[in-house]
Amino acid sequence: MSALKWQGWLVGLVTLAGLLVFAPLGLYVWASGGGAGEAAPRAAAEDVRVTGCRIDPASRRVVAAVTAAGRPQGPGAYVVTVEFRESADPVPGGRAAQALVKIPGVALGATEYGEAVGPVWPIATVPWCGVADAEFSPEP
């Protein structure tokens, strides 16, 4: 046999071995990926956002308005960690003030509101408010 013929057989055998190894793996990944139309659960932080950031004139505390949208899992509550900084860009090694706000009873298709009250803010400094983290707990 010529060398070219052996190379053809070798390519065929390597291809067959690859199919025998990777086809079951591919079927496993495909089958465990959930049913058709099911999406992977999204992070709770994707459902919440800060819609306002202001300084309360009476107390000089910064106040963040937070909205939460319902999830397909059904009604539940969010616990949102809101961060207060002097700029949108975090300072390396710096620590930002944080506050928690609980938004209960958020149903599918509904938007609920809450307010996070932060620290007393310095005069002549514009605050930045943002979502640092969020957790969703479904109602039983």
JSON list of C-alpha atoms in Angstrom, two decimals, residues 19-78:
[
{"chain": "A", "resi": 19, "resn": "LEU", "atom": "CA", "xyz": [-16.86, 10.64, 17.24]},
{"chain": "A", "resi": 20, "resn": "LEU", "atom": "CA", "xyz": [-16.90, 7.76, 19.71]},
{"chain": "A", "resi": 21, "resn": "VAL", "atom": "CA", "xyz": [-15.38, 9.99, 22.41]},
{"chain": "A", "resi": 22, "resn": "PHE", "atom": "CA", "xyz": [-17.08, 13.34, 21.79]},
{"chain": "A", "resi": 23, "resn": "ALA", "atom": "CA", "xyz": [-20.55, 12.31, 20.53]},
{"chain": "A", "resi": 24, "resn": "PRO", "atom": "CA", "xyz": [-21.69, 10.98, 23.94]},
{"chain": "A", "resi": 25, "resn": "LEU", "atom": "CA", "xyz": [-20.27, 14.08, 25.61]},
{"chain": "A", "resi": 26, "resn": "GLY", "atom": "CA", "xyz": [-22.12, 16.33, 23.17]},
{"chain": "A", "resi": 27, "resn": "LEU", "atom": "CA", "xyz": [-25.37, 14.41, 23.70]},
{"chain": "A", "resi": 28, "resn": "TYR", "atom": "CA", "xyz": [-24.96, 14.73, 27.48]},
{"chain": "A", "resi": 29, "resn": "VAL", "atom": "CA", "xyz": [-24.42, 18.48, 27.28]},
{"chain": "A", "resi": 30, "resn": "TRP", "atom": "CA", "xyz": [-27.35, 18.88, 24.90]},
{"chain": "A", "resi": 31, "resn": "ALA", "atom": "CA", "xyz": [-29.69, 16.76, 27.03]},
{"chain": "A", "resi": 32, "resn": "SER", "atom": "CA", "xyz": [-28.76, 18.43, 30.32]},
{"chain": "A", "resi": 33, "resn": "GLY", "atom": "CA", "xyz": [-29.19, 21.94, 28.92]},
{"chain": "A", "resi": 34, "resn": "GLY", "atom": "CA", "xyz": [-32.87, 22.08, 29.89]},
{"chain": "A", "resi": 35, "resn": "GLY", "atom": "CA", "xyz": [-35.95, 21.72, 27.76]},
{"chain": "A", "resi": 36, "resn": "ALA", "atom": "CA", "xyz": [-36.82, 23.79, 24.74]},
{"chain": "A", "resi": 37, "resn": "GLY", "atom": "CA", "xyz": [-37.86, 27.29, 25.68]},
{"chain": "A", "resi": 38, "resn": "GLU", "atom": "CA", "xyz": [-36.34, 27.15, 29.17]},
{"chain": "A", "resi": 39, "resn": "ALA", "atom": "CA", "xyz": [-33.80, 29.83, 29.87]},
{"chain": "A", "resi": 40, "resn": "ALA", "atom": "CA", "xyz": [-31.14, 29.67, 32.52]},
{"chain": "A", "resi": 41, "resn": "PRO", "atom": "CA", "xyz": [-32.18, 31.59, 35.64]},
{"chain": "A", "resi": 42, "resn": "ARG", "atom": "CA", "xyz": [-30.88, 35.12, 35.56]},
{"chain": "A", "resi": 43, "resn": "ALA", "atom": "CA", "xyz": [-29.12, 36.84, 38.38]},
{"chain": "A", "resi": 44, "resn": "ALA", "atom": "CA", "xyz": [-31.30, 38.86, 40.74]},
{"chain": "A", "resi": 45, "resn": "ALA", "atom": "CA", "xyz": [-29.15, 41.94, 40.13]},
{"chain": "A", "resi": 46, "resn": "GLU", "atom": "CA", "xyz": [-30.47, 42.00, 36.54]},
{"chain": "A", "resi": 47, "resn": "ASP", "atom": "CA", "xyz": [-34.00, 42.60, 37.86]},
{"chain": "A", "resi": 48, "resn": "VAL", "atom": "CA", "xyz": [-33.20, 45.59, 40.06]},
{"chain": "A", "resi": 49, "resn": "ARG", "atom": "CA", "xyz": [-31.87, 49.04, 39.31]},
{"chain": "A", "resi": 50, "resn": "VAL", "atom": "CA", "xyz": [-31.37, 52.41, 40.90]},
{"chain": "A", "resi": 51, "resn": "THR", "atom": "CA", "xyz": [-33.72, 54.92, 39.31]},
{"chain": "A", "resi": 52, "resn": "GLY", "atom": "CA", "xyz": [-32.85, 57.94, 41.41]},
{"chain": "A", "resi": 53, "resn": "CYS", "atom": "CA", "xyz": [-30.09, 59.26, 43.63]},
{"chain": "A", "resi": 54, "resn": "ARG", "atom": "CA", "xyz": [-30.67, 62.40, 45.68]},
{"chain": "A", "resi": 55, "resn": "ILE", "atom": "CA", "xyz": [-29.67, 64.10, 48.90]},
{"chain": "A", "resi": 56, "resn": "ASP", "atom": "CA", "xyz": [-32.48, 64.59, 51.41]},
{"chain": "A", "resi": 57, "resn": "PRO", "atom": "CA", "xyz": [-32.45, 68.32, 52.22]},
{"chain": "A", "resi": 58, "resn": "ALA", "atom": "CA", "xyz": [-33.50, 67.88, 55.85]},
{"chain": "A", "resi": 59, "resn": "SER", "atom": "CA", "xyz": [-31.09, 65.15, 56.94]},
{"chain": "A", "resi": 60, "resn": "ARG", "atom": "CA", "xyz": [-28.33, 65.57, 54.29]},
{"chain": "A", "resi": 61, "resn": "ARG", "atom": "CA", "xyz": [-28.45, 61.79, 53.80]},
{"chain": "A", "resi": 62, "resn": "VAL", "atom": "CA", "xyz": [-28.20, 60.34, 50.34]},
{"chain": "A", "resi": 63, "resn": "VAL", "atom": "CA", "xyz": [-31.33, 58.43, 49.24]},
{"chain": "A", "resi": 64, "resn": "ALA", "atom": "CA", "xyz": [-31.48, 55.95, 46.35]},
{"chain": "A", "resi": 65, "resn": "ALA", "atom": "CA", "xyz": [-34.75, 54.99, 44.66]},
{"chain": "A", "resi": 66, "resn": "VAL", "atom": "CA", "xyz": [-34.68, 51.29, 43.69]},
{"chain": "A", "resi": 67, "resn": "THR", "atom": "CA", "xyz": [-37.04, 49.36, 41.40]},
{"chain": "A", "resi": 68, "resn": "ALA", "atom": "CA", "xyz": [-37.43, 45.58, 41.21]},
{"chain": "A", "resi": 69, "resn": "ALA", "atom": "CA", "xyz": [-39.16, 43.64, 38.45]},
{"chain": "A", "resi": 70, "resn": "GLY", "atom": "CA", "xyz": [-40.96, 40.32, 38.93]},
{"chain": "A", "resi": 71, "resn": "ARG", "atom": "CA", "xyz": [-39.38, 36.99, 38.02]},
{"chain": "A", "resi": 72, "resn": "PRO", "atom": "CA", "xyz": [-40.86, 33.99, 36.18]},
{"chain": "A", "resi": 73, "resn": "GLN", "atom": "CA", "xyz": [-40.43, 31.84, 39.32]},
{"chain": "A", "resi": 74, "resn": "GLY", "atom": "CA", "xyz": [-43.38, 33.67, 40.87]},
{"chain": "A", "resi": 75, "resn": "PRO", "atom": "CA", "xyz": [-43.78, 36.25, 43.60]},
{"chain": "A", "resi": 76, "resn": "GLY", "atom": "CA", "xyz": [-40.97, 36.92, 46.00]},
{"chain": "A", "resi": 77, "resn": "ALA", "atom": "CA", "xyz": [-38.84, 39.45, 47.79]},
{"chain": "A", "resi": 78, "resn": "TYR", "atom": "CA", "xyz": [-35.58, 41.14, 46.91]}
]
